[in-house]
Each structure stands twice: as C-alpha cells, then as structure tokens.
C-alpha cells in the first residue's frame, strides 16, 4: 500500500478518492443493477491505488455510495483485523474522513470479502461485496459473448450439468464457496467467494446488496427482500455446511467457524469466523468449551487488544 | 478530463447561471442515496437536496437535482415538448451537466417529462436488449403529487410482501403501460417520479396490480 501512502501525502484528493464524473458513472451502473437484480452491469472500472486482488471493485462501489455521515465497517475473511481490511478502512478514513467501526450493528455501509456478518442486517444498511470473478458461467464457458447470450436466453443448462457431475462424482454437490444462486427467478449469479453457509442470508435480506468486480468491470445488485435461491435438484436439495461443535470461545451455534491452530503439538480449535460477533457474545458473558484454555485465552486477548470498541 | 457538477463545461454567453448544488460533492451524494434508496425500495419516498438556484420553468427543482446528480456527457437526454421549447431549460441542463440533448427518445439514457398527462408511450423509449438490458432509458416524470391519485399495488424485488403506491398526474392507460413494461423484464424502462421535494421510483422489476376504482 505504499502507492496509497504517497497519494495521501500529496494532500489533495477527492472525497472518497474518486472524481465526481467517475462516481456518477458508477452510480448509474448501481441503479441499473438494482433495477435488474442479479444482472452484471458493465462499468468503466478505474485504476485504484491498490492491486486488483485487494477489492478495487468493492472499493469503487463504496466510494460512489459513501457520504460524510456514513459509518463504515470493513471485513475480510470475517475479521476487521486482517491487513486487507485494515488498509481499506484506512483508505476511507483518510480520503473520506468517515467514521469507521468494527460493530456490525453500528455500520451503515459494510464492505466485505468472503463473509456476511452473522448478525441480521437491517433496512438501513448497505452491504458491498468485493468480487474477483463475477461471471458464474466463466469456468464453463470462457467466452463473454457466449455467457452473455446464455444469460439473455436464461439458458443455464451448463450450470446444472456441472452441479450434477459434482453429484455423480462425489455423491453430493461439492461446491462450498461461490455457490451459484438464482436471483428473482431470473439471473444466475455468483454470490462472490463467500462460503455457501452464507447463501441463505442473501435471500430476502433486509439490507441492499451491491457487488463490485474491479478487474472484470462489473457491478451487480440484489435489492432488499429479493428471492435468492441456491441452485439445487429436487433429489439433492441445497444444504449449508454444518459444524458439529459450537464456537470454542463464545459457544455460538449455527455460525460459520474457522479453524485456529493453538500450538505446534496439534492443538486447535474452531471459533467464529465473524470476529465481531464472537467478541460481542463473549462481552455478554457467553463462553465456549475452550474459553478457559490458556492458549485460547491468549488469542482472545490479542483480538481484544486489536479491537477498539 | 475531470469535471464536477460545479465546473462550467460549456460557458454560454453571459448567462446568469451559477453553482448548481451549494455543496456539489456532498449534495450530489445525498441525492444519489435518495434515488438509490427509492429504486431499491419501489414505492417509498425520499427527500432530495435541492440546487441553490431555482431552475427555469418548466424544469422543477426536484428534476434539476436529479439531473445534476445523474446526467453528464455520457448520457443523452430526451426532453418532452415543453422542456424542449425552453431555451433556458436547455441552457441550464447543458451548463450544469454537459449532457447532449436529443429528439429521438429511443436514443436517450434519460428522459425528462414535464407534462406527464400527455407523455409519449413508454414503449417509445429505449427498452434495452436481451443481452444488454441496462442500456434502456430511465424516464423521469416531474411535477408529481404523491398519495392523491388512485393507488396501485406493488410487488417484487425491494418490496416486503406488497406496497401501495399513488402518484399523479400520469397519462391515460399509464399503469397498463407499466404492467407491459414489467412483463418484458429484464428489458424495459425504469421510472423515477419527482415531486416537489421528494422522489420515488419504479424499476422494471416491479409487478403492478391495478386496484379497481
Ligand atoms: Zn464465537
């Protein structure tokens, strides 16, 4: 992020970095995306002072919607503490001067990569996704002219064949990330590299969802209260990952867990991927089976130190 | 070249035109959020931030705020007859947005309608293609009063269960046109309704049920 630092140091930048003409262009694309749920709107993605892998699509969407009164939360892999989340949060603190937060409920705009917060989002929130590959048919058909035709004709046979081959080979649908969905009974959409565990959250979600792919120059959206169905078959219905244990630290069930290595002797535990959710629960007095373990406590302590509440 | 809404893009003769928004960056952002919110929640209304000057009639302040928020060089704009006949309106839009003004509705990214009672059919505008449905026209009906006319029932994306919506004036058989517009989804126009200070919208995705009078 040295380039970014240099740009900051020059002192002069537009509010939220982008110039007004670029914001207008992105804003128009967002409105089209909302009007055609799940359809990928082409837009003239700009160079951003960070590599593509850092979520330039999400950053451009956030920059176009953000206002000075917003409160921004930045998540990467469910955590607000990763290098990516810290850098992007710093980018908007610096260029837009907006308030930022770790707390899901306090945020008006949440930009994310890989996870959707466990806490139910509200009508007053906007969820912005960083998308690497927006085209769900890309691995089946590399030609853009062809995938565009398939979407136009609502011809999703290839996708179903792929999922069915999965079943034939594995006995179940093996796709666990970026699991394809059908939006508003029309467009097949890639919900970005979130685990399929999060797919049910995007169905009928109260918050507006905006998806930005910088390198691929696409924006798409899901309005609030929109039907989003994970693709499946009558005899092989869609199922989310199940975890056989609760979170080791806060005891939460029915949340997405990450494996954490505790020591070099094979000690490990499974904890909430959504670190804000876990901390809030522990602050409320919930404890998991490993909460008293010294090695686990060390990790807890580290998280608390990095979280300014 | 970088431009902002406050930068004169086409300096007419000595015109009395001045700044559009008092705070170009943040007022445009606030207006956009209002428009985005109503497009995402069909039938709801949001307040717009107005320009610092009163636009020339028959362009309404709310229509001017929407224009300054969304129009620029890249968005050809179609005007209905009363707007097209006003040199002051065209000068205002050119000065503040730089948008090309054209007479072919099918080529328009945006359409501004000041006399909705006598507006041309929605089918006259660009409907987008099956492969690029986003290329269609966004039609802006101005001078709207909400809550007085016969209500219609809305359903679809952005609406929890159903919602009631009432706006006017609209042309005869307008709602039949909106029903047909939705039937060709994902093609179709999106509608923005500009009132005195508020804005509402009906994207093409909204299903309309006419309520019997
Ligand atoms: Zn936990």
Short mmCIF file of C-alpha atoms and ligand atoms in Angstrom, two decimals:
data_model
loop_
_atom_site.label_atom_id
_atom_site.label_comp_id
_atom_site.label_asym_id
_atom_site.label_seq_id
_atom_site.Cartn_x
_atom_site.Cartn_y
_atom_site.Cartn_z
CA UNK A 1 0.00 0.00 0.00
CA UNK A 2 2.98 2.34 -0.43
CA UNK A 3 1.41 3.91 -3.51
CA UNK A 4 -1.62 4.75 -1.46
CA UNK A 5 0.52 6.32 1.22
CA UNK A 6 2.17 8.52 -1.39
CA UNK A 7 -1.16 9.68 -2.73
CA UNK A 8 -2.29 10.56 0.78
CA UNK A 9 0.89 12.51 1.34
CA UNK A 10 0.28 14.71 -1.67
CA UNK A 11 -2.63 16.03 0.37
CA UNK A 12 -5.13 16.72 -2.38
CA UNK A 13 -7.69 14.10 -3.22
CA UNK A 14 -11.38 13.95 -3.96
CA UNK A 15 -13.85 12.93 -1.27
CA UNK A 16 -13.63 9.11 -1.19
CA UNK A 17 -10.82 9.34 -3.77
CA UNK A 18 -12.89 9.11 -6.99
CA UNK A 19 -13.64 12.18 -9.10
CA UNK A 20 -17.28 13.20 -9.48
CA UNK A 21 -17.63 12.03 -13.08
CA UNK A 22 -16.42 8.54 -12.16
CA UNK A 23 -18.80 8.43 -9.20
CA UNK A 24 -21.72 9.42 -11.44
CA UNK A 25 -20.86 6.66 -13.90
CA UNK A 26 -20.66 4.08 -11.09
CA UNK A 27 -23.87 5.41 -9.51
CA UNK A 28 -25.75 4.98 -12.79
CA UNK A 29 -24.46 1.41 -13.04
CA UNK A 30 -25.62 0.73 -9.46
CA UNK A 31 -29.15 1.97 -10.26
CA UNK A 32 -29.29 -0.35 -13.29
CA UNK A 33 -28.01 -3.21 -11.19
CA UNK A 34 -30.77 -2.61 -8.63
CA UNK A 35 -33.42 -2.44 -11.39
CA UNK A 36 -32.22 -5.75 -12.90
CA UNK A 37 -31.38 -7.90 -9.84
CA UNK A 38 -28.50 -10.31 -10.47
CA UNK A 39 -27.62 -8.91 -13.91
CA UNK A 40 -23.99 -7.87 -14.32
CA UNK A 41 -23.82 -4.24 -15.43
CA UNK A 42 -20.61 -3.34 -17.31
CA UNK A 43 -18.87 -0.24 -15.95
CA UNK A 44 -15.65 1.65 -16.71
CA UNK A 45 -13.64 0.44 -13.72
CA UNK A 46 -10.87 2.85 -12.74
CA UNK A 47 -7.32 2.28 -11.62
CA UNK A 48 -7.25 2.43 -7.85
CA UNK A 49 -4.19 2.97 -5.66
CA UNK A 50 -4.18 -0.71 -4.67
CA UNK A 51 -3.82 -4.01 -6.53
CA UNK A 52 -6.92 -5.65 -8.06
CA UNK A 53 -6.74 -8.52 -5.59
CA UNK A 54 -7.45 -6.01 -2.83
CA UNK A 55 -11.02 -5.50 -3.89
CA UNK A 56 -10.94 -2.47 -6.18
CA UNK A 57 -14.49 -3.21 -7.40
CA UNK A 58 -15.88 -3.09 -3.89
CA UNK A 59 -13.80 0.00 -3.13
CA UNK A 60 -15.21 1.85 -6.17
CA UNK A 61 -18.79 0.94 -5.24
CA UNK A 62 -18.23 2.02 -1.63
CA UNK A 63 -16.61 5.28 -2.81
CA UNK A 64 -19.62 6.01 -5.04
CA UNK A 65 -22.25 5.47 -2.32
CA UNK A 66 -20.42 6.73 0.76
CA UNK A 67 -21.46 10.03 2.37
CA UNK A 68 -19.80 12.04 5.12
CA UNK A 69 -22.36 10.87 7.70
CA UNK A 70 -21.89 7.16 6.99
CA UNK A 71 -20.25 4.74 9.38
CA UNK A 72 -18.14 2.16 7.57
CA UNK A 73 -17.23 -1.39 8.55
CA UNK A 74 -14.61 -3.28 6.56
CA UNK A 75 -14.43 -7.09 6.76
CA UNK A 76 -12.05 -9.58 5.23
CA UNK A 77 -12.50 -13.30 5.93
CA UNK A 78 -14.98 -12.35 8.65
CA UNK A 79 -12.45 -10.24 10.50
CA UNK A 80 -11.86 -6.50 10.75
CA UNK A 81 -8.20 -7.04 11.66
CA UNK A 82 -6.63 -8.53 8.55
CA UNK A 83 -4.15 -6.48 6.53
CA UNK A 84 -6.64 -6.04 3.71
CA UNK A 85 -9.45 -4.80 5.96
CA UNK A 86 -7.14 -2.51 7.92
CA UNK A 87 -5.72 -0.95 4.73
CA UNK A 88 -9.08 -0.40 3.06
CA UNK A 89 -10.59 1.03 6.24
CA UNK A 90 -7.60 3.39 6.49
CA UNK A 91 -8.09 4.38 2.84
CA UNK A 92 -11.63 5.60 3.50
CA UNK A 93 -10.80 7.16 6.86
CA UNK A 94 -8.16 9.19 5.06
CA UNK A 95 -9.93 10.04 1.80
CA UNK A 96 -13.49 10.44 3.08
CA UNK A 97 -12.98 11.17 6.77
CA UNK A 98 -15.89 8.89 7.63
CA UNK A 99 -16.46 7.20 10.94
CA UNK A 100 -15.49 3.53 10.97
CA UNK A 101 -16.49 0.70 13.24
CA UNK A 102 -15.96 -2.98 13.99
CA UNK A 103 -19.53 -3.38 15.17
CA UNK A 104 -21.94 -4.73 12.60
CA UNK A 105 -24.97 -3.01 14.13
CA UNK A 106 -23.32 0.42 14.13
CA UNK A 107 -22.30 0.39 10.45
CA UNK A 108 -24.39 1.99 7.68
CA UNK A 109 -22.11 0.68 4.93
CA UNK A 110 -20.28 -2.66 5.25
CA UNK A 111 -17.69 -3.68 2.67
CA UNK A 112 -16.80 -7.33 2.77
CA UNK A 113 -14.77 -10.08 1.23
CA UNK A 114 -15.64 -13.74 1.92
CA UNK A 115 -18.19 -13.37 4.71
CA UNK A 116 -21.57 -11.91 5.60
CA UNK A 117 -21.92 -10.87 9.25
CA UNK A 118 -23.74 -13.35 11.48
CA UNK A 119 -25.90 -10.57 12.91
CA UNK A 120 -29.04 -9.98 10.82
CA UNK A 121 -28.61 -6.82 8.74
CA UNK A 122 -31.27 -4.11 8.66
CA UNK A 123 -33.02 -1.98 6.02
CA UNK A 124 -30.75 0.92 6.91
CA UNK A 125 -27.58 -0.91 5.94
CA UNK A 126 -25.79 -1.41 2.63
CA UNK A 127 -23.59 -4.47 2.13
CA UNK A 128 -20.85 -4.06 -0.51
CA UNK A 129 -19.09 -7.21 -1.76
CA UNK A 130 -15.62 -7.36 -3.30
CA UNK A 131 -15.94 -9.74 -6.22
CA UNK A 132 -12.98 -11.33 -8.03
CA UNK A 133 -14.90 -13.21 -10.75
CA UNK A 134 -18.49 -12.03 -11.27
CA UNK A 135 -19.46 -14.45 -14.06
CA UNK A 136 -20.80 -17.72 -12.61
CA UNK A 137 -20.60 -19.34 -16.05
CA UNK A 138 -16.98 -18.32 -16.67
CA UNK A 139 -15.45 -21.69 -15.77
CA UNK A 140 -17.92 -23.46 -18.00
CA UNK A 141 -17.73 -21.04 -20.93
CA UNK A 142 -14.78 -18.66 -21.20
CA UNK A 143 -16.24 -16.51 -23.99
CA UNK A 144 -18.04 -13.39 -22.75
CA UNK A 145 -20.18 -13.24 -25.94
CA UNK A 146 -21.46 -16.74 -25.15
CA UNK A 147 -22.13 -16.25 -21.44
CA UNK A 148 -23.97 -13.03 -22.24
CA UNK A 149 -26.17 -14.99 -24.67
CA UNK A 150 -26.82 -17.65 -22.05
CA UNK A 151 -27.96 -15.03 -19.54
CA UNK A 152 -30.12 -13.37 -22.22
CA UNK A 153 -31.81 -16.68 -23.08
CA UNK A 154 -31.92 -17.79 -19.46
CA UNK A 155 -30.04 -20.85 -20.67
CA UNK A 156 -28.44 -22.25 -17.53
CA UNK A 157 -28.28 -25.88 -18.62
CA UNK A 158 -24.47 -25.94 -18.44
CA UNK A 159 -24.53 -24.87 -14.81
CA UNK A 160 -26.94 -27.63 -13.89
CA UNK A 161 -24.84 -30.18 -15.77
CA UNK A 162 -21.79 -29.05 -13.81
CA UNK A 163 -23.59 -29.38 -10.47
CA UNK A 164 -24.96 -32.76 -11.47
CA UNK A 165 -21.50 -34.00 -12.43
CA UNK A 166 -20.46 -32.93 -8.95
CA UNK A 167 -23.14 -35.18 -7.51
CA UNK A 168 -22.21 -38.09 -9.79
CA UNK A 169 -18.58 -37.82 -8.70
CA UNK A 170 -18.96 -37.02 -5.00
CA UNK A 171 -22.44 -38.12 -4.08
CA UNK A 172 -23.28 -34.51 -3.23
CA UNK A 173 -22.71 -31.01 -4.62
CA UNK A 174 -19.08 -30.38 -3.70
CA UNK A 175 -19.12 -26.63 -4.34
CA UNK A 176 -18.71 -24.91 -0.97
CA UNK A 177 -17.66 -21.38 -1.98
CA UNK A 178 -19.16 -19.04 -4.59
CA UNK A 179 -22.13 -21.38 -4.76
CA UNK A 180 -24.36 -20.17 -7.65
CA UNK A 181 -27.77 -18.67 -6.92
CA UNK A 182 -30.76 -17.63 -9.00
CA UNK A 183 -31.95 -14.12 -8.26
CA UNK A 184 -35.62 -13.12 -8.54
CA UNK A 185 -36.30 -16.32 -10.55
CA UNK A 186 -34.26 -14.93 -13.45
CA UNK A 187 -30.48 -14.42 -13.36
CA UNK A 188 -27.93 -16.95 -12.17
CA UNK A 189 -25.43 -15.02 -10.07
CA UNK A 190 -22.15 -15.63 -8.29
CA UNK A 191 -22.51 -14.53 -4.66
CA UNK A 192 -18.72 -13.86 -4.65
CA UNK A 193 -16.32 -16.14 -2.77
CA UNK A 194 -18.46 -16.34 0.36
CA UNK A 195 -18.96 -19.83 1.79
CA UNK A 196 -22.29 -21.37 0.82
CA UNK A 197 -23.08 -21.19 4.54
CA UNK A 198 -23.89 -17.52 3.88
CA UNK A 199 -26.18 -18.13 0.89
CA UNK A 200 -29.39 -18.27 2.95
CA UNK A 201 -28.54 -14.83 4.39
CA UNK A 202 -28.74 -13.15 0.97
CA UNK A 203 -32.25 -14.50 0.37
CA UNK A 204 -34.85 -11.87 1.35
CA UNK A 205 -32.14 -9.86 3.13
CA UNK A 206 -33.42 -6.53 4.51
CA UNK A 207 -30.23 -4.70 3.50
CA UNK A 208 -29.35 -3.64 -0.04
CA UNK A 209 -26.52 -5.75 -1.52
CA UNK A 210 -24.08 -4.24 -4.03
CA UNK A 211 -21.38 -6.31 -5.74
CA UNK A 212 -18.31 -4.78 -7.42
CA UNK A 213 -15.73 -6.54 -9.59
CA UNK A 214 -12.87 -4.17 -10.46
CA UNK A 215 -10.71 -6.19 -12.81
CA UNK A 216 -13.74 -7.65 -14.61
CA UNK A 217 -15.51 -4.25 -14.69
CA UNK A 218 -18.91 -5.43 -13.49
CA UNK A 219 -21.41 -4.20 -10.91
CA UNK A 220 -24.48 -6.13 -9.81
CA UNK A 221 -27.01 -5.84 -7.02
CA UNK A 222 -29.71 -7.52 -5.00
CA UNK A 223 -32.41 -5.18 -3.67
CA UNK A 224 -33.82 -5.80 -0.17
CA UNK A 225 -36.40 -8.57 0.16
CA UNK A 226 -35.46 -10.29 -3.08
CA UNK A 227 -35.82 -14.01 -3.62
CA UNK A 228 -32.38 -15.61 -3.94
CA UNK A 229 -32.35 -19.36 -4.43
CA UNK A 230 -29.24 -21.55 -4.29
CA UNK A 231 -29.27 -23.85 -7.31
CA UNK A 232 -30.05 -27.46 -6.49
CA UNK A 233 -32.02 -30.53 -7.53
CA UNK A 234 -35.19 -31.99 -6.11
CA UNK A 235 -33.36 -35.16 -5.03
CA UNK A 236 -30.25 -33.21 -3.93
CA UNK A 237 -31.53 -30.12 -2.14
CA UNK A 238 -29.16 -27.29 -1.22
CA UNK A 239 -27.62 -27.67 2.22
CA UNK A 240 -25.29 -25.40 4.17
CA UNK A 241 -22.16 -26.58 5.95
CA UNK A 242 -22.90 -27.86 9.43
CA UNK A 243 -20.42 -27.71 12.28
CA UNK A 244 -20.66 -30.44 14.90
CA UNK A 245 -19.32 -28.22 17.69
CA UNK A 246 -20.16 -24.71 18.87
CA UNK A 247 -17.59 -21.87 18.78
CA UNK A 248 -14.79 -22.79 21.23
CA UNK A 249 -14.68 -19.26 22.64
CA UNK A 250 -18.26 -17.98 22.75
CA UNK A 251 -20.27 -21.18 22.40
CA UNK A 252 -22.27 -19.88 19.41
CA UNK A 253 -24.08 -22.50 17.34
CA UNK A 254 -25.22 -22.21 13.74
CA UNK A 255 -22.41 -19.80 12.86
CA UNK A 256 -19.53 -20.25 10.43
CA UNK A 257 -16.36 -21.45 12.18
CA UNK A 258 -12.70 -21.11 11.27
CA UNK A 259 -10.01 -23.48 12.45
CA UNK A 260 -7.37 -21.86 14.64
CA UNK A 261 -4.04 -23.59 15.41
CA UNK A 262 -3.18 -23.20 19.10
CA UNK A 263 0.28 -24.75 19.34
CA UNK A 264 2.76 -26.87 17.42
CA UNK A 265 1.56 -30.08 19.07
CA UNK A 266 -1.63 -30.30 17.02
CA UNK A 267 -3.77 -28.25 19.38
CA UNK A 268 -6.53 -26.50 17.55
CA UNK A 269 -9.98 -25.07 18.00
CA UNK A 270 -12.89 -23.88 15.91
CA UNK A 271 -14.04 -20.30 16.50
CA UNK A 272 -16.46 -17.83 14.95
CA UNK A 273 -15.20 -16.56 11.61
CA UNK A 274 -17.13 -13.35 12.35
CA UNK A 275 -14.82 -11.88 14.99
CA UNK A 276 -17.17 -9.02 15.93
CA UNK A 277 -19.99 -11.47 16.56
CA UNK A 278 -17.73 -13.61 18.76
CA UNK A 279 -16.47 -10.67 20.79
CA UNK A 280 -19.92 -9.27 21.32
CA UNK A 281 -21.13 -12.63 22.59
CA UNK A 282 -18.18 -13.00 24.95
CA UNK A 283 -18.72 -9.46 26.20
CA UNK A 284 -22.28 -10.54 27.01
CA UNK A 285 -20.88 -13.40 29.10
CA UNK A 286 -21.29 -16.32 26.69
CA UNK A 287 -18.44 -18.81 26.92
CA UNK A 288 -17.39 -21.80 24.84
CA UNK A 289 -15.64 -25.03 25.88
CA UNK A 290 -12.13 -23.57 25.28
CA UNK A 291 -12.71 -20.12 26.78
CA UNK A 292 -10.66 -21.00 29.88
CA UNK A 293 -7.81 -22.63 27.94
CA UNK A 294 -4.61 -20.52 28.33
CA UNK A 295 -3.59 -20.78 24.67
CA UNK A 296 -7.12 -19.91 23.56
CA UNK A 297 -7.25 -17.05 26.06
CA UNK A 298 -4.11 -15.63 24.50
CA UNK A 299 -5.82 -15.46 21.14
CA UNK A 300 -8.85 -13.86 22.74
CA UNK A 301 -6.65 -11.27 24.39
CA UNK A 302 -4.89 -10.48 21.13
CA UNK A 303 -8.20 -9.91 19.38
CA UNK A 304 -9.42 -7.64 22.14
CA UNK A 305 -6.24 -5.60 22.01
CA UNK A 306 -6.66 -5.01 18.28
CA UNK A 307 -10.31 -4.15 18.58
CA UNK A 308 -11.04 -0.63 19.65
CA UNK A 309 -14.61 -0.63 20.76
CA UNK B 1 -10.52 15.37 -18.09
CA UNK B 2 -12.03 15.58 -14.71
CA UNK B 3 -15.23 17.50 -14.18
CA UNK B 4 -17.51 18.16 -11.28
CA UNK B 5 -21.04 19.44 -11.33
CA UNK B 6 -19.79 22.84 -10.29
CA UNK B 7 -17.37 23.17 -13.18
CA UNK B 8 -18.83 25.08 -16.13
CA UNK B 9 -18.49 22.70 -19.02
CA UNK B 10 -19.96 24.88 -21.71
CA UNK B 11 -19.69 28.53 -21.00
CA UNK B 12 -22.66 30.09 -22.72
CA UNK B 13 -22.72 33.82 -23.35
CA UNK B 14 -23.06 35.93 -20.26
CA UNK B 15 -25.65 33.73 -18.61
CA UNK B 16 -26.95 34.24 -15.11
CA UNK B 17 -26.22 30.57 -14.36
CA UNK B 18 -24.24 29.94 -11.21
CA UNK B 19 -23.47 26.99 -9.00
CA UNK B 20 -25.92 24.10 -9.13
CA UNK B 21 -25.62 22.39 -5.77
CA UNK B 22 -24.40 24.51 -2.89
CA UNK B 23 -22.05 21.67 -1.98
CA UNK B 24 -21.55 19.81 -5.28
CA UNK B 25 -19.85 16.70 -3.91
CA UNK B 26 -21.99 16.03 -0.84
CA UNK B 27 -25.31 17.26 -2.23
CA UNK B 28 -24.94 15.02 -5.29
CA UNK B 29 -24.05 12.13 -2.99
CA UNK B 30 -27.11 12.77 -0.81
CA UNK B 31 -29.37 12.99 -3.87
CA UNK B 32 -27.90 9.79 -5.26
CA UNK B 33 -28.51 7.95 -1.99
CA UNK B 34 -32.13 9.17 -2.04
CA UNK B 35 -32.57 7.91 -5.62
CA UNK B 36 -30.76 4.63 -4.88
CA UNK B 37 -32.92 4.08 -1.82
CA UNK B 38 -36.21 4.55 -3.68
CA UNK B 39 -35.03 2.45 -6.64
CA UNK B 40 -34.14 -0.33 -4.18
CA UNK B 41 -37.48 0.07 -2.34
CA UNK B 42 -40.10 0.71 -5.01
CA UNK B 43 -42.98 2.90 -3.89
CA UNK B 44 -41.14 4.52 -0.97
CA UNK B 45 -40.20 8.20 -0.98
CA UNK B 46 -37.06 10.14 -0.06
CA UNK B 47 -36.27 13.84 0.19
CA UNK B 48 -33.92 15.38 -2.37
CA UNK B 49 -31.33 18.07 -1.72
CA UNK B 50 -32.19 20.98 -3.99
CA UNK B 51 -29.95 23.20 -6.11
CA UNK B 52 -29.02 26.59 -4.76
CA UNK B 53 -30.80 28.32 -7.62
CA UNK B 54 -34.32 27.89 -8.95
CA UNK B 55 -34.16 26.25 -12.38
CA UNK B 56 -36.00 27.79 -15.34
CA UNK B 57 -39.60 26.58 -15.79
CA UNK B 58 -40.95 24.12 -16.61
CA UNK B 59 -37.94 22.30 -15.14
CA UNK B 60 -38.79 21.70 -11.49
CA UNK B 61 -36.23 21.96 -8.66
CA UNK B 62 -36.52 18.23 -7.95
CA UNK B 63 -35.97 17.39 -11.63
CA UNK B 64 -32.95 19.70 -11.69
CA UNK B 65 -31.49 17.99 -8.61
CA UNK B 66 -31.88 14.56 -10.25
CA UNK B 67 -30.34 15.87 -13.48
CA UNK B 68 -27.31 17.28 -11.68
CA UNK B 69 -26.88 14.01 -9.81
CA UNK B 70 -27.08 11.60 -12.75
CA UNK B 71 -26.54 13.39 -16.09
CA UNK B 72 -23.27 14.15 -17.86
CA UNK B 73 -21.58 13.95 -21.30
CA UNK B 74 -22.17 10.23 -21.43
CA UNK B 75 -25.94 10.41 -21.00
CA UNK B 76 -28.02 11.65 -23.96
CA UNK B 77 -31.18 13.25 -22.60
CA UNK B 78 -34.59 13.45 -24.23
CA UNK B 79 -36.90 16.30 -23.24
CA UNK B 80 -40.65 16.47 -23.73
CA UNK B 81 -42.05 19.31 -25.81
CA UNK B 82 -42.50 21.98 -23.09
CA UNK B 83 -38.93 21.44 -21.86
CA UNK B 84 -37.52 21.24 -25.38
CA UNK B 85 -39.22 24.53 -26.28
CA UNK B 86 -37.46 26.36 -23.47
CA UNK B 87 -34.03 27.64 -24.44
CA UNK B 88 -33.42 28.48 -20.78
CA UNK B 89 -34.03 24.86 -19.72
CA UNK B 90 -31.70 23.53 -22.38
CA UNK B 91 -29.04 26.08 -21.45
CA UNK B 92 -29.41 25.15 -17.78
CA UNK B 93 -29.02 21.42 -18.45
CA UNK B 94 -26.11 21.89 -20.85
CA UNK B 95 -24.31 24.23 -18.50
CA UNK B 96 -24.74 22.13 -15.37
CA UNK B 97 -24.50 18.62 -16.76
CA UNK B 98 -22.96 18.75 -20.26
CA UNK B 99 -25.48 16.13 -21.35
CA UNK B 100 -26.29 16.04 -25.06
CA UNK B 101 -29.96 16.86 -25.66
CA UNK B 102 -31.64 14.86 -28.38
CA UNK B 103 -35.03 14.47 -30.01
CA UNK B 104 -35.05 10.69 -30.53
CA UNK B 105 -36.48 9.03 -27.39
CA UNK B 106 -35.05 5.66 -28.41
CA UNK B 107 -31.51 7.02 -28.12
CA UNK B 108 -31.94 8.54 -24.68
CA UNK B 109 -30.24 7.38 -21.49
CA UNK B 110 -32.63 9.64 -19.57
CA UNK B 111 -35.95 11.24 -20.45
CA UNK B 112 -37.35 14.26 -18.63
CA UNK B 113 -41.13 14.61 -18.76
CA UNK B 114 -42.65 17.89 -17.53
CA UNK B 115 -46.19 17.16 -18.77
CA UNK B 116 -46.85 13.53 -17.83
CA UNK B 117 -50.56 13.80 -18.79
CA UNK B 118 -49.58 13.93 -22.46
CA UNK B 119 -46.35 11.94 -22.43
CA UNK B 120 -45.43 9.60 -25.26
CA UNK B 121 -45.82 5.83 -24.64
CA UNK B 122 -43.15 4.14 -22.51
CA UNK B 123 -42.54 1.79 -25.44
CA UNK B 124 -41.15 4.76 -27.45
CA UNK B 125 -38.04 4.81 -25.28
CA UNK B 126 -35.02 2.54 -25.44
CA UNK B 127 -36.04 -0.78 -23.87
CA UNK B 128 -32.51 -2.22 -23.76
CA UNK B 129 -31.63 -5.50 -25.47
CA UNK B 130 -31.85 -9.06 -24.16
CA UNK B 131 -28.06 -9.11 -23.81
CA UNK B 132 -27.69 -5.53 -22.53
CA UNK B 133 -30.94 -4.70 -20.73
CA UNK B 134 -29.07 -1.97 -18.82
CA UNK B 135 -28.97 0.16 -21.99
CA UNK B 136 -32.61 1.22 -21.62
CA UNK B 137 -33.92 4.71 -20.89
CA UNK B 138 -34.63 5.91 -17.36
CA UNK B 139 -37.80 8.02 -17.60
CA UNK B 140 -38.23 10.84 -15.08
CA UNK B 141 -41.79 12.14 -14.55
CA UNK B 142 -41.72 15.53 -12.90
CA UNK B 143 -44.30 17.63 -11.08
CA UNK B 144 -45.71 14.60 -9.30
CA UNK B 145 -48.02 14.65 -6.30
CA UNK B 146 -47.88 11.51 -4.18
CA UNK B 147 -50.76 9.89 -2.36
CA UNK B 148 -53.66 11.66 -4.11
CA UNK B 149 -54.29 9.61 -7.26
CA UNK B 150 -55.74 6.09 -7.48
CA UNK B 151 -53.27 3.72 -5.82
CA UNK B 152 -51.70 0.66 -7.40
CA UNK B 153 -50.30 -2.36 -5.57
CA UNK B 154 -46.62 -3.19 -5.99
CA UNK B 155 -44.76 -6.45 -5.53
CA UNK B 156 -41.30 -7.74 -6.43
CA UNK B 157 -37.66 -7.09 -5.52
CA UNK B 158 -37.23 -4.39 -2.88
CA UNK B 159 -40.75 -4.88 -1.52
CA UNK B 160 -41.57 -6.95 1.54
CA UNK B 161 -44.86 -8.62 0.61
CA UNK B 162 -46.70 -5.78 -1.17
CA UNK B 163 -46.75 -1.98 -1.12
CA UNK B 164 -49.27 0.63 -2.14
CA UNK B 165 -48.22 3.47 -4.45
CA UNK B 166 -50.09 6.51 -5.68
CA UNK B 167 -48.74 9.28 -7.89
CA UNK B 168 -50.04 11.72 -10.45
CA UNK B 169 -50.51 13.22 -12.90
CA UNK B 170 -49.91 10.31 -15.27
CA UNK B 171 -51.21 9.78 -18.81
CA UNK B 172 -54.31 7.67 -19.51
CA UNK B 173 -53.56 3.92 -19.55
CA UNK B 174 -50.22 4.68 -17.89
CA UNK B 175 -50.45 1.76 -15.47
CA UNK B 176 -51.26 -0.66 -18.28
CA UNK B 177 -48.03 0.52 -19.89
CA UNK B 178 -46.14 -0.06 -16.65
CA UNK B 179 -47.61 -3.58 -16.42
CA UNK B 180 -46.45 -4.29 -20.00
CA UNK B 181 -43.07 -2.79 -19.21
CA UNK B 182 -42.61 -5.27 -16.35
CA UNK B 183 -43.73 -8.20 -18.49
CA UNK B 184 -40.72 -7.81 -20.78
CA UNK B 185 -38.27 -7.96 -17.85
CA UNK B 186 -35.23 -7.88 -17.92
CA UNK B 187 -35.80 -5.42 -20.78
CA UNK B 188 -37.77 -2.26 -20.06
CA UNK B 189 -37.51 1.30 -18.79
CA UNK B 190 -37.06 2.35 -15.17
CA UNK B 191 -39.28 5.13 -13.83
CA UNK B 192 -38.37 7.94 -11.46
CA UNK B 193 -41.12 10.18 -10.06
CA UNK B 194 -40.07 13.65 -8.93
CA UNK B 195 -42.43 15.53 -6.64
CA UNK B 196 -41.97 18.94 -5.02
CA UNK B 197 -39.16 17.85 -2.75
CA UNK B 198 -39.43 14.08 -2.82
CA UNK B 199 -38.54 11.29 -5.19
CA UNK B 200 -39.96 7.80 -5.77
CA UNK B 201 -39.16 5.10 -8.33
CA UNK B 202 -40.48 2.01 -10.03
CA UNK B 203 -37.78 -0.16 -11.57
CA UNK B 204 -38.79 -2.51 -14.38
CA UNK B 205 -38.70 -5.40 -11.91
CA UNK B 206 -41.80 -4.19 -10.02
CA UNK B 207 -45.04 -6.06 -10.65
CA UNK B 208 -48.11 -3.82 -10.67
CA UNK B 209 -51.66 -4.76 -9.75
CA UNK B 210 -54.31 -2.23 -10.65
CA UNK B 211 -56.77 -1.61 -7.88
CA UNK B 212 -60.38 -1.38 -9.03
CA UNK B 213 -61.80 2.11 -8.50
ZN1 LIG C 1 -17.57 -17.28 18.83
#
